[in-house]
Amino acid sequence: MGSALAYWLTRLDPRICVVVIERDPTYATASSALSAASIRQQFTTPVNIRISQASIEFLRQADELLEVEGSGPDIRLREHGYLYLARASGTASLQRAHAIQSELGAHVALLSAAELKARFPWLKTTDLVVGSLGLNGEGWFDAYSLLTAFAAKARSQGVRYIRGEVREMDIQEGRIDSIHLQDGTRVTANFIVNAAGPWARAVARLAGLDLPVAARRRTVYVISCPTRMDPFPLLVDPSGFWIRPEGHLYIAGMAPGDDPDDAPLDPDYEAFDSVLWPALADRIPAFEAARLERAWAGYYEMNVFDHNGIVGFHPQVGNLLLMNGFSGHGLQQAPVVGRGVAELICHGRFVTLDLSELSYDRIRSGRPLLELNVI
Ligand SMILES: Cc1cc2nc3c(=O)[nH]c(=O)nc-3n(C[C@H](O)[C@H](O)[C@H](O)COP(=O)(O)OP(=O)(O)OC[C@H]3O[C@@H](n4cnc5c(N)ncnc54)[C@H](O)[C@@H]3O)c2cc1C
């Protein structure tokens, strides 16, 4: 988010002075580096669908847009779709979501169990009623390539990266006057943007604010399977797991039953044996012969209020902007949210896509904008 914003700010106004403060330039624990890096149109909140429509356009052109000195990044975008599956109990909500998505022009097909079986013969469909398959604009890409490409392009446009941890903020008359890093450096700016991912709540606290954003651990399992299955979209099972191909392997995950804040970033191996593998083998019988190769864990920056991003000015601290709480769909939204926040700073309003529904106001007034499709 921070580097996407820095890129857009300096693209919209080459004279603007932008500094990105990052405590760990290796991004070892950053969500962006640990992401499953997939993009979908299949949301239930219209603004999320509009963001994805614009984001996929950006990702398709990333090699040109983020080119530095004649060399563009290869973010390895693969548009193989998402497939949401539903049993009888989930059919009505899948159909409702499909209606919202279709109305907004997303290319999503509802398939019967028989159609699913014909298209994906490796899938167990006996308990299914319907599946919702994205026909284009959905798939996956390389998270680290996108992250480093945004940062490299931002640098090439004059953005300065400072290594340091933000520890304090001075508030004067409802504005952040300066921020202080752990090494004593003091930074002043007209605008300060909180792009601290799963640590957004801690950073907001430095300005005396509370944000409903929790760091929730999610494990990604890397699995091999002797049987090749093709085509294979990102599959979202009614039992709660997701799986997609990654090269000649697969990656998969699920929301844990018990979901504490700030759990250590150790993968939950036990859950693979006890929950994920049985569910996988039940849905895709070839996975009975699957093997867990490795696993990693990262934090979702979960907006516990309504599972949607919180974007724009904070109403109480005049020069503070937020890009937080994306709840597992922030990587795909970064190109468009970065552009939107840059527009707010440069033009005082959203210009290309109105993101005002994602403003903090809804939290202040207790009106959630609930996203139902959180994986
Ligand atoms: C396992 C997993 C799977 C995911 N799958 C997807 C997916 O398929 N599609 C999708 O779109 N999204 C996905 N997400 C979510 C997505 O990765 C995040 O929404 C997105 O990366 C958030 O980006 P960010 O820049 O806000 O946060 P981050 O990438 O975490 O960056 C925040 C940065 O702030 C720095 N920082 C924090 N506090 C301070 C401080 N005080 N001082 C200085 N620096 C600080 C951190 O070091 C960090 O580098 C997934 C996330 C995880 C963990």
Tab-separated table of C-alpha atoms and ligand atoms in Angstrom:
chain	number	residue	atom	x	y	z
A	1	MET	CA	0.000	0.000	0.000
A	2	GLY	CA	2.727	2.461	0.978
A	3	SER	CA	4.796	1.893	-2.145
A	4	ALA	CA	1.736	1.889	-4.427
A	5	LEU	CA	0.761	5.257	-2.942
A	6	ALA	CA	4.302	6.606	-3.308
A	7	TYR	CA	4.286	5.559	-6.964
A	8	TRP	CA	0.963	7.251	-7.657
A	9	LEU	CA	1.771	10.439	-5.750
A	10	THR	CA	4.938	11.022	-7.755
A	11	ARG	CA	3.207	10.043	-10.969
A	12	LEU	CA	0.358	12.511	-10.381
A	13	ASP	CA	2.697	15.292	-9.253
A	14	PRO	CA	6.407	14.843	-10.044
A	15	ARG	CA	7.287	17.830	-7.800
A	16	ILE	CA	5.807	16.273	-4.659
A	17	CYS	CA	8.249	15.175	-1.955
A	18	VAL	CA	7.425	11.679	-0.696
A	19	VAL	CA	9.165	9.673	2.007
A	20	VAL	CA	8.332	6.042	2.798
A	21	ILE	CA	9.339	4.967	6.293
A	22	GLU	CA	9.878	1.209	6.536
A	23	ARG	CA	11.364	-0.546	9.522
A	24	ASP	CA	12.248	-3.706	7.599
A	25	PRO	CA	13.272	-3.219	3.958
A	26	THR	CA	13.474	-7.016	3.546
A	27	TYR	CA	9.688	-7.134	4.159
A	28	ALA	CA	10.223	-10.432	5.992
A	29	THR	CA	6.964	-10.201	7.960
A	30	ALA	CA	5.041	-7.791	5.710
A	31	SER	CA	1.716	-9.177	4.531
A	32	SER	CA	2.530	-8.148	0.987
A	33	ALA	CA	5.497	-10.509	0.879
A	34	LEU	CA	3.599	-13.391	2.518
A	35	SER	CA	0.416	-13.067	0.521
A	36	ALA	CA	-1.320	-15.652	-1.656
A	37	ALA	CA	-1.405	-12.815	-4.214
A	38	SER	CA	-4.650	-13.599	-5.947
A	39	ILE	CA	-7.201	-11.282	-7.504
A	40	ARG	CA	-10.913	-11.831	-7.903
A	41	GLN	CA	-14.008	-9.993	-9.065
A	42	GLN	CA	-16.218	-12.141	-6.839
A	43	PHE	CA	-16.925	-9.789	-3.953
A	44	THR	CA	-20.303	-8.833	-2.507
A	45	THR	CA	-19.505	-5.150	-1.909
A	46	PRO	CA	-19.898	-3.157	-5.170
A	47	VAL	CA	-16.931	-0.893	-4.448
A	48	ASN	CA	-14.677	-3.965	-4.102
A	49	ILE	CA	-15.819	-5.237	-7.496
A	50	ARG	CA	-15.101	-1.835	-9.066
A	51	ILE	CA	-11.665	-1.791	-7.439
A	52	SER	CA	-10.886	-5.257	-8.831
A	53	GLN	CA	-12.018	-4.249	-12.313
A	54	ALA	CA	-9.561	-1.354	-12.272
A	55	SER	CA	-6.839	-3.368	-10.523
A	56	ILE	CA	-6.793	-6.152	-13.084
A	57	GLU	CA	-6.317	-3.545	-15.815
A	58	PHE	CA	-3.326	-2.186	-13.915
A	59	LEU	CA	-1.849	-5.631	-13.285
A	60	ARG	CA	-2.190	-6.534	-16.973
A	61	GLN	CA	-0.067	-3.503	-17.830
A	62	ALA	CA	2.290	-3.645	-14.847
A	63	ASP	CA	5.320	-4.443	-17.002
A	64	GLU	CA	4.867	-1.133	-18.863
A	65	LEU	CA	3.534	1.032	-16.045
A	66	LEU	CA	6.253	0.007	-13.603
A	67	GLU	CA	9.119	-0.082	-16.077
A	68	VAL	CA	12.402	1.386	-14.838
A	69	GLU	CA	15.231	2.196	-17.278
A	70	GLY	CA	13.696	0.147	-20.058
A	71	SER	CA	13.099	-2.941	-17.950
A	72	GLY	CA	9.613	-3.929	-16.750
A	73	PRO	CA	8.780	-6.361	-13.946
A	74	ASP	CA	7.316	-9.767	-14.712
A	75	ILE	CA	4.570	-10.122	-12.106
A	76	ARG	CA	3.531	-13.437	-13.710
A	77	LEU	CA	-0.185	-12.701	-13.825
A	78	ARG	CA	-2.177	-15.857	-14.522
A	79	GLU	CA	-5.899	-15.380	-15.164
A	80	HIS	CA	-7.275	-18.832	-14.361
A	81	GLY	CA	-10.323	-17.646	-12.396
A	82	TYR	CA	-11.813	-18.291	-8.971
A	83	LEU	CA	-14.353	-21.041	-8.441
A	84	TYR	CA	-16.678	-20.673	-5.450
A	85	LEU	CA	-18.573	-23.868	-4.648
A	86	ALA	CA	-21.895	-24.112	-2.808
A	87	ARG	CA	-23.978	-26.853	-1.298
A	88	ALA	CA	-27.746	-26.376	-0.916
A	89	SER	CA	-27.322	-24.190	2.158
A	90	GLY	CA	-24.948	-21.785	0.381
A	91	THR	CA	-26.747	-21.623	-2.961
A	92	ALA	CA	-28.924	-18.561	-2.290
A	93	SER	CA	-26.000	-16.442	-1.120
A	94	LEU	CA	-23.861	-17.502	-4.084
A	95	GLN	CA	-26.704	-16.547	-6.417
A	96	ARG	CA	-27.133	-13.189	-4.667
A	97	ALA	CA	-23.422	-12.478	-4.979
A	98	HIS	CA	-23.535	-13.496	-8.647
A	99	ALA	CA	-26.387	-11.044	-9.291
A	100	ILE	CA	-24.407	-8.159	-7.743
A	101	GLN	CA	-21.269	-9.100	-9.684
A	102	SER	CA	-23.079	-9.497	-13.022
A	103	GLU	CA	-24.879	-6.195	-12.633
A	104	LEU	CA	-21.511	-4.497	-12.322
A	105	GLY	CA	-20.208	-6.208	-15.460
A	106	ALA	CA	-18.045	-8.899	-13.863
A	107	HIS	CA	-17.794	-12.001	-16.049
A	108	VAL	CA	-18.871	-14.727	-13.662
A	109	ALA	CA	-20.766	-17.903	-14.667
A	110	LEU	CA	-23.006	-19.995	-12.429
A	111	LEU	CA	-22.462	-23.684	-13.173
A	112	SER	CA	-24.618	-26.615	-12.102
A	113	ALA	CA	-23.059	-29.655	-10.447
A	114	ALA	CA	-23.145	-31.498	-13.781
A	115	GLU	CA	-21.469	-28.589	-15.563
A	116	LEU	CA	-18.841	-28.438	-12.833
A	117	LYS	CA	-18.111	-32.146	-13.253
A	118	ALA	CA	-17.804	-31.787	-17.020
A	119	ARG	CA	-15.410	-28.881	-16.696
A	120	PHE	CA	-13.410	-30.124	-13.708
A	121	PRO	CA	-13.586	-33.939	-13.731
A	122	TRP	CA	-11.182	-34.166	-10.771
A	123	LEU	CA	-13.729	-32.467	-8.477
A	124	LYS	CA	-16.180	-34.306	-6.214
A	125	THR	CA	-19.537	-32.707	-6.992
A	126	THR	CA	-22.047	-35.065	-5.406
A	127	ASP	CA	-22.855	-32.712	-2.510
A	128	LEU	CA	-22.732	-29.524	-4.609
A	129	VAL	CA	-25.590	-27.557	-6.121
A	130	VAL	CA	-23.791	-24.752	-7.876
A	131	GLY	CA	-20.398	-23.183	-8.535
A	132	SER	CA	-19.519	-19.640	-9.471
A	133	LEU	CA	-16.599	-19.370	-11.895
A	134	GLY	CA	-14.863	-16.133	-12.851
A	135	LEU	CA	-14.387	-16.158	-16.609
A	136	ASN	CA	-11.832	-13.380	-16.720
A	137	GLY	CA	-10.197	-10.777	-14.515
A	138	GLU	CA	-9.393	-13.302	-11.803
A	139	GLY	CA	-6.266	-15.250	-11.012
A	140	TRP	CA	-2.939	-14.762	-9.297
A	141	PHE	CA	0.423	-13.096	-9.625
A	142	ASP	CA	3.761	-12.758	-7.867
A	143	ALA	CA	3.382	-10.650	-4.736
A	144	TYR	CA	7.047	-9.884	-4.157
A	145	SER	CA	7.549	-8.812	-7.779
A	146	LEU	CA	4.646	-6.388	-7.550
A	147	LEU	CA	5.815	-5.010	-4.199
A	148	THR	CA	9.418	-4.478	-5.317
A	149	ALA	CA	8.302	-3.121	-8.704
A	150	PHE	CA	6.146	-0.444	-7.032
A	151	ALA	CA	9.058	0.475	-4.747
A	152	ALA	CA	11.610	0.566	-7.584
A	153	LYS	CA	9.336	2.690	-9.757
A	154	ALA	CA	8.561	5.017	-6.858
A	155	ARG	CA	12.305	5.447	-6.212
A	156	SER	CA	12.922	6.150	-9.887
A	157	GLN	CA	10.311	8.926	-9.627
A	158	GLY	CA	12.147	10.534	-6.694
A	159	VAL	CA	10.613	8.856	-3.628
A	160	ARG	CA	13.006	8.473	-0.701
A	161	TYR	CA	12.869	5.320	1.461
A	162	ILE	CA	14.035	5.705	5.062
A	163	ARG	CA	14.784	2.668	7.162
A	164	GLY	CA	13.278	3.254	10.594
A	165	GLU	CA	10.467	2.466	12.953
A	166	VAL	CA	7.819	5.082	13.721
A	167	ARG	CA	7.649	5.273	17.516
A	168	GLU	CA	5.980	8.581	18.388
A	169	MET	CA	3.772	11.279	16.933
A	170	ASP	CA	3.355	14.876	18.100
A	171	ILE	CA	-0.204	16.085	17.760
A	172	GLN	CA	-0.810	19.844	17.699
A	173	GLU	CA	-4.258	21.351	17.192
A	174	GLY	CA	-5.755	18.208	15.693
A	175	ARG	CA	-2.875	17.550	13.265
A	176	ILE	CA	0.253	15.433	13.324
A	177	ASP	CA	3.039	17.970	13.670
A	178	SER	CA	5.921	15.501	13.452
A	179	ILE	CA	6.745	11.844	13.798
A	180	HIS	CA	9.730	10.335	15.546
A	181	LEU	CA	11.671	7.241	14.594
A	182	GLN	CA	13.425	4.876	16.973
A	183	ASP	CA	16.850	6.365	16.127
A	184	GLY	CA	15.667	9.857	17.093
A	185	THR	CA	15.035	11.098	13.545
A	186	ARG	CA	12.185	13.596	13.402
A	187	VAL	CA	10.099	13.744	10.239
A	188	THR	CA	7.607	16.466	9.386
A	189	ALA	CA	5.153	16.384	6.506
A	190	ASN	CA	1.943	18.016	5.304
A	191	PHE	CA	0.288	14.607	5.116
A	192	ILE	CA	1.003	11.387	7.008
A	193	VAL	CA	-0.412	8.095	5.731
A	194	ASN	CA	-0.840	5.015	7.881
A	195	ALA	CA	0.043	2.092	5.578
A	196	ALA	CA	1.283	-0.180	8.361
A	197	GLY	CA	-0.692	-3.273	7.342
A	198	PRO	CA	-1.323	-5.585	10.316
A	199	TRP	CA	0.405	-3.051	12.589
A	200	ALA	CA	-1.991	-0.241	11.604
A	201	ARG	CA	-3.696	-0.258	14.988
A	202	ALA	CA	-0.387	0.223	16.824
A	203	VAL	CA	0.575	3.096	14.504
A	204	ALA	CA	-2.865	4.733	14.898
A	205	ARG	CA	-2.450	4.504	18.670
A	206	LEU	CA	0.598	6.772	18.387
A	207	ALA	CA	-1.848	9.465	17.228
A	208	GLY	CA	-4.190	8.630	20.098
A	209	LEU	CA	-6.661	6.797	17.839
A	210	ASP	CA	-8.192	3.360	17.863
A	211	LEU	CA	-8.586	1.433	14.612
A	212	PRO	CA	-10.517	-1.853	14.473
A	213	VAL	CA	-7.667	-3.664	12.698
A	214	ALA	CA	-6.296	-6.902	14.138
A	215	ALA	CA	-3.292	-8.984	13.023
A	216	ARG	CA	-4.726	-12.447	12.336
A	217	ARG	CA	-2.358	-15.252	11.421
A	218	ARG	CA	-3.041	-17.214	8.234
A	219	THR	CA	-0.972	-20.222	7.189
A	220	VAL	CA	-0.291	-20.978	3.531
A	221	TYR	CA	0.486	-24.647	2.834
A	222	VAL	CA	2.590	-25.658	-0.173
A	223	ILE	CA	1.437	-29.045	-1.411
A	224	SER	CA	2.543	-31.461	-4.121
A	225	CYS	CA	0.228	-33.922	-5.789
A	226	PRO	CA	1.295	-36.631	-8.266
A	227	THR	CA	-1.827	-36.128	-10.420
A	228	ARG	CA	-1.865	-33.096	-12.746
A	229	MET	CA	-5.224	-31.381	-12.920
A	230	ASP	CA	-5.746	-28.796	-15.605
A	231	PRO	CA	-7.468	-26.349	-15.800
A	232	PHE	CA	-7.433	-25.599	-12.086
A	233	PRO	CA	-8.823	-22.257	-10.855
A	234	LEU	CA	-8.506	-20.858	-7.325
A	235	LEU	CA	-11.112	-23.009	-5.658
A	236	VAL	CA	-13.045	-21.859	-2.602
A	237	ASP	CA	-14.748	-24.786	-0.876
A	238	PRO	CA	-17.918	-24.509	1.233
A	239	SER	CA	-15.967	-26.102	4.100
A	240	GLY	CA	-13.803	-22.964	4.173
A	241	PHE	CA	-10.526	-23.894	2.494
A	242	TRP	CA	-9.057	-22.401	-0.687
A	243	ILE	CA	-6.491	-23.924	-3.036
A	244	ARG	CA	-4.789	-22.879	-6.255
A	245	PRO	CA	-1.875	-24.033	-8.409
A	246	GLU	CA	1.540	-22.431	-7.877
A	247	GLY	CA	3.880	-23.593	-10.630
A	248	HIS	CA	3.929	-27.392	-10.495
A	249	LEU	CA	2.739	-27.307	-6.848
A	250	TYR	CA	-0.389	-26.037	-5.098
A	251	ILE	CA	-0.917	-23.562	-2.287
A	252	ALA	CA	-3.868	-23.780	0.085
A	253	GLY	CA	-5.187	-22.288	3.303
A	254	MET	CA	-8.232	-21.734	5.450
A	255	ALA	CA	-9.473	-19.495	8.228
A	256	PRO	CA	-8.675	-21.096	11.591
A	257	GLY	CA	-11.499	-21.855	14.002
A	258	ASP	CA	-9.746	-20.153	16.864
A	259	ASP	CA	-8.470	-16.799	15.549
A	260	PRO	CA	-6.479	-14.883	18.176
A	261	ASP	CA	-4.776	-11.535	17.521
A	262	ASP	CA	-0.998	-11.331	17.040
A	263	ALA	CA	-0.290	-15.089	17.157
A	264	PRO	CA	3.407	-15.785	16.416
A	265	LEU	CA	4.108	-16.209	12.709
A	266	ASP	CA	4.768	-19.951	12.942
A	267	PRO	CA	2.785	-22.049	10.484
A	268	ASP	CA	-0.026	-24.097	12.008
A	269	TYR	CA	1.111	-27.582	10.890
A	270	GLU	CA	-1.364	-29.375	13.111
A	271	ALA	CA	-4.319	-27.846	11.253
A	272	PHE	CA	-3.054	-29.277	7.982
A	273	ASP	CA	-3.318	-32.873	9.197
A	274	SER	CA	-6.444	-32.489	11.268
A	275	VAL	CA	-8.573	-30.181	9.094
A	276	LEU	CA	-7.197	-29.129	5.736
A	277	TRP	CA	-5.916	-32.376	4.271
A	278	PRO	CA	-9.100	-34.366	5.018
A	279	ALA	CA	-11.235	-31.588	3.516
A	280	LEU	CA	-8.995	-31.349	0.440
A	281	ALA	CA	-9.007	-35.097	-0.149
A	282	ASP	CA	-12.756	-35.149	0.253
A	283	ARG	CA	-13.283	-32.473	-2.416
A	284	ILE	CA	-10.449	-33.546	-4.745
A	285	PRO	CA	-9.835	-37.297	-4.331
A	286	ALA	CA	-6.408	-37.042	-6.055
A	287	PHE	CA	-5.229	-35.137	-2.986
A	288	GLU	CA	-5.324	-38.322	-0.922
A	289	ALA	CA	-1.829	-38.773	-2.365
A	290	ALA	CA	-0.821	-35.161	-1.685
A	291	ARG	CA	2.257	-34.227	0.330
A	292	LEU	CA	2.863	-31.128	2.425
A	293	GLU	CA	6.131	-29.645	1.119
A	294	ARG	CA	6.392	-26.579	3.359
A	295	ALA	CA	4.297	-23.798	4.840
A	296	TRP	CA	4.530	-20.150	5.809
A	297	ALA	CA	2.382	-17.797	7.850
A	298	GLY	CA	1.530	-14.121	7.495
A	299	TYR	CA	-0.942	-11.724	9.030
A	300	TYR	CA	-4.257	-10.684	7.537
A	301	GLU	CA	-4.811	-7.074	8.573
A	302	MET	CA	-8.364	-7.881	9.581
A	303	ASN	CA	-10.874	-5.069	9.889
A	304	VAL	CA	-12.938	-6.612	12.655
A	305	PHE	CA	-15.698	-4.032	12.152
A	306	ASP	CA	-16.790	-5.080	8.636
A	307	HIS	CA	-13.954	-6.837	6.746
A	308	ASN	CA	-13.379	-3.977	4.333
A	309	GLY	CA	-10.592	-1.495	3.730
A	310	ILE	CA	-10.547	1.800	5.620
A	311	VAL	CA	-9.423	4.447	3.170
A	312	GLY	CA	-9.006	8.214	3.315
A	313	PHE	CA	-8.716	11.038	5.831
A	314	HIS	CA	-9.213	10.368	9.510
A	315	PRO	CA	-11.959	12.727	10.739
A	316	GLN	CA	-10.193	13.619	14.001
A	317	VAL	CA	-6.596	14.142	12.891
A	318	GLY	CA	-6.687	16.511	9.926
A	319	ASN	CA	-3.550	15.475	8.034
A	320	LEU	CA	-3.680	11.729	8.705
A	321	LEU	CA	-4.840	9.371	5.964
A	322	LEU	CA	-5.572	5.669	6.314
A	323	MET	CA	-5.111	2.733	3.948
A	324	ASN	CA	-5.783	-0.105	6.367
A	325	GLY	CA	-7.868	-3.134	7.241
A	326	PHE	CA	-8.093	-4.879	3.873
A	327	SER	CA	-8.837	-8.222	5.530
A	328	GLY	CA	-7.101	-10.546	3.078
A	329	HIS	CA	-7.749	-8.653	-0.151
A	330	GLY	CA	-5.316	-5.758	0.077
A	331	LEU	CA	-2.662	-6.833	-2.359
A	332	GLN	CA	-5.051	-6.896	-5.299
A	333	GLN	CA	-6.479	-3.545	-4.206
A	334	ALA	CA	-3.154	-1.730	-3.753
A	335	PRO	CA	-2.874	-0.357	-7.316
A	336	VAL	CA	-6.314	1.280	-7.088
A	337	VAL	CA	-6.358	2.270	-3.414
A	338	GLY	CA	-2.876	3.781	-3.896
A	339	ARG	CA	-4.216	5.844	-6.782
A	340	GLY	CA	-7.282	6.903	-4.783
A	341	VAL	CA	-5.335	8.088	-1.745
A	342	ALA	CA	-2.880	9.923	-4.041
A	343	GLU	CA	-5.858	11.700	-5.627
A	344	LEU	CA	-7.150	12.719	-2.209
A	345	ILE	CA	-3.757	14.252	-1.401
A	346	CYS	CA	-3.131	15.867	-4.806
A	347	HIS	CA	-6.671	16.880	-5.777
A	348	GLY	CA	-8.580	16.826	-2.491
A	349	ARG	CA	-11.040	14.242	-3.835
A	350	PHE	CA	-11.293	10.847	-5.546
A	351	VAL	CA	-11.086	11.411	-9.307
A	352	THR	CA	-10.948	8.089	-11.171
A	353	LEU	CA	-12.957	5.875	-8.795
A	354	ASP	CA	-15.013	6.992	-5.829
A	355	LEU	CA	-13.743	5.120	-2.765
A	356	SER	CA	-15.615	7.276	-0.244
A	357	GLU	CA	-17.732	4.301	0.886
A	358	LEU	CA	-14.527	2.953	2.424
A	359	SER	CA	-13.989	6.059	4.550
A	360	TYR	CA	-13.611	5.940	8.324
A	361	ASP	CA	-17.013	7.682	8.664
A	362	ARG	CA	-18.836	4.364	8.574
A	363	ILE	CA	-16.949	3.220	11.649
A	364	ARG	CA	-17.601	6.460	13.475
A	365	SER	CA	-21.325	6.250	12.699
A	366	GLY	CA	-21.524	2.486	13.369
A	367	ARG	CA	-22.729	1.616	9.832
A	368	PRO	CA	-20.758	-1.403	8.622
A	369	LEU	CA	-20.177	-2.034	4.908
A	370	LEU	CA	-20.029	-5.763	5.303
A	371	GLU	CA	-18.039	-7.844	2.803
A	372	LEU	CA	-19.351	-11.418	2.874
A	373	ASN	CA	-16.753	-12.987	0.582
A	374	VAL	CA	-13.758	-13.025	2.899
A	375	ILE	CA	-11.593	-16.076	2.386
B	1	LIG	C1	-1.446	-15.574	4.015
B	1	LIG	C2	-2.012	-14.380	3.318
B	1	LIG	C3	-2.696	-14.528	2.130
B	1	LIG	C4	-3.207	-13.408	1.478
B	1	LIG	N1	-3.810	-13.559	0.263
B	1	LIG	C5	-4.206	-12.470	-0.421
B	1	LIG	C6	-4.704	-12.603	-1.741
B	1	LIG	O1	-4.798	-13.692	-2.292
B	1	LIG	N2	-5.066	-11.472	-2.404
B	1	LIG	C7	-4.968	-10.228	-1.825
B	1	LIG	O2	-5.321	-9.237	-2.459
B	1	LIG	N3	-4.503	-10.087	-0.566
B	1	LIG	C8	-4.118	-11.164	0.138
B	1	LIG	N4	-3.642	-11.029	1.404
B	1	LIG	C9	-3.697	-9.726	2.029
B	1	LIG	C10	-2.648	-8.801	1.488
B	1	LIG	O3	-1.412	-9.470	1.445
B	1	LIG	C11	-2.602	-7.567	2.381
B	1	LIG	O4	-3.903	-7.010	2.422
B	1	LIG	C12	-1.652	-6.520	1.838
B	1	LIG	O5	-0.414	-7.094	1.529
B	1	LIG	C13	-1.489	-5.407	2.869
B	1	LIG	O6	-0.490	-4.530	2.411
B	1	LIG	P1	0.033	-3.387	3.357
B	1	LIG	O7	1.016	-2.626	2.568
B	1	LIG	O8	-1.126	-2.697	3.950
B	1	LIG	O9	0.733	-4.158	4.581
B	1	LIG	P2	2.192	-4.819	4.672
B	1	LIG	O10	2.588	-5.462	3.402
B	1	LIG	O11	2.221	-5.656	5.908
B	1	LIG	O12	3.122	-3.583	4.868
B	1	LIG	C14	3.126	-2.842	6.059
B	1	LIG	C15	4.536	-2.393	6.308
B	1	LIG	O13	4.533	-1.469	7.387
B	1	LIG	C16	5.737	-1.634	8.097
B	1	LIG	N5	5.545	-1.082	9.436
B	1	LIG	C17	4.603	-1.445	10.332
B	1	LIG	N6	4.703	-0.692	11.445
B	1	LIG	C18	5.729	0.171	11.236
B	1	LIG	C19	6.307	1.210	12.015
B	1	LIG	N7	5.865	1.518	13.226
B	1	LIG	N8	7.341	1.892	11.477
B	1	LIG	C20	7.816	1.608	10.224
B	1	LIG	N9	7.294	0.629	9.461
B	1	LIG	C21	6.262	-0.074	9.955
B	1	LIG	C22	5.952	-3.138	8.103
B	1	LIG	O14	7.311	-3.463	8.339
B	1	LIG	C23	5.457	-3.532	6.722
B	1	LIG	O15	6.511	-3.670	5.776
B	1	LIG	C24	-3.090	-12.125	2.062
B	1	LIG	C25	-2.399	-11.975	3.259
B	1	LIG	C26	-1.845	-13.081	3.885
B	1	LIG	C27	-1.081	-12.891	5.147
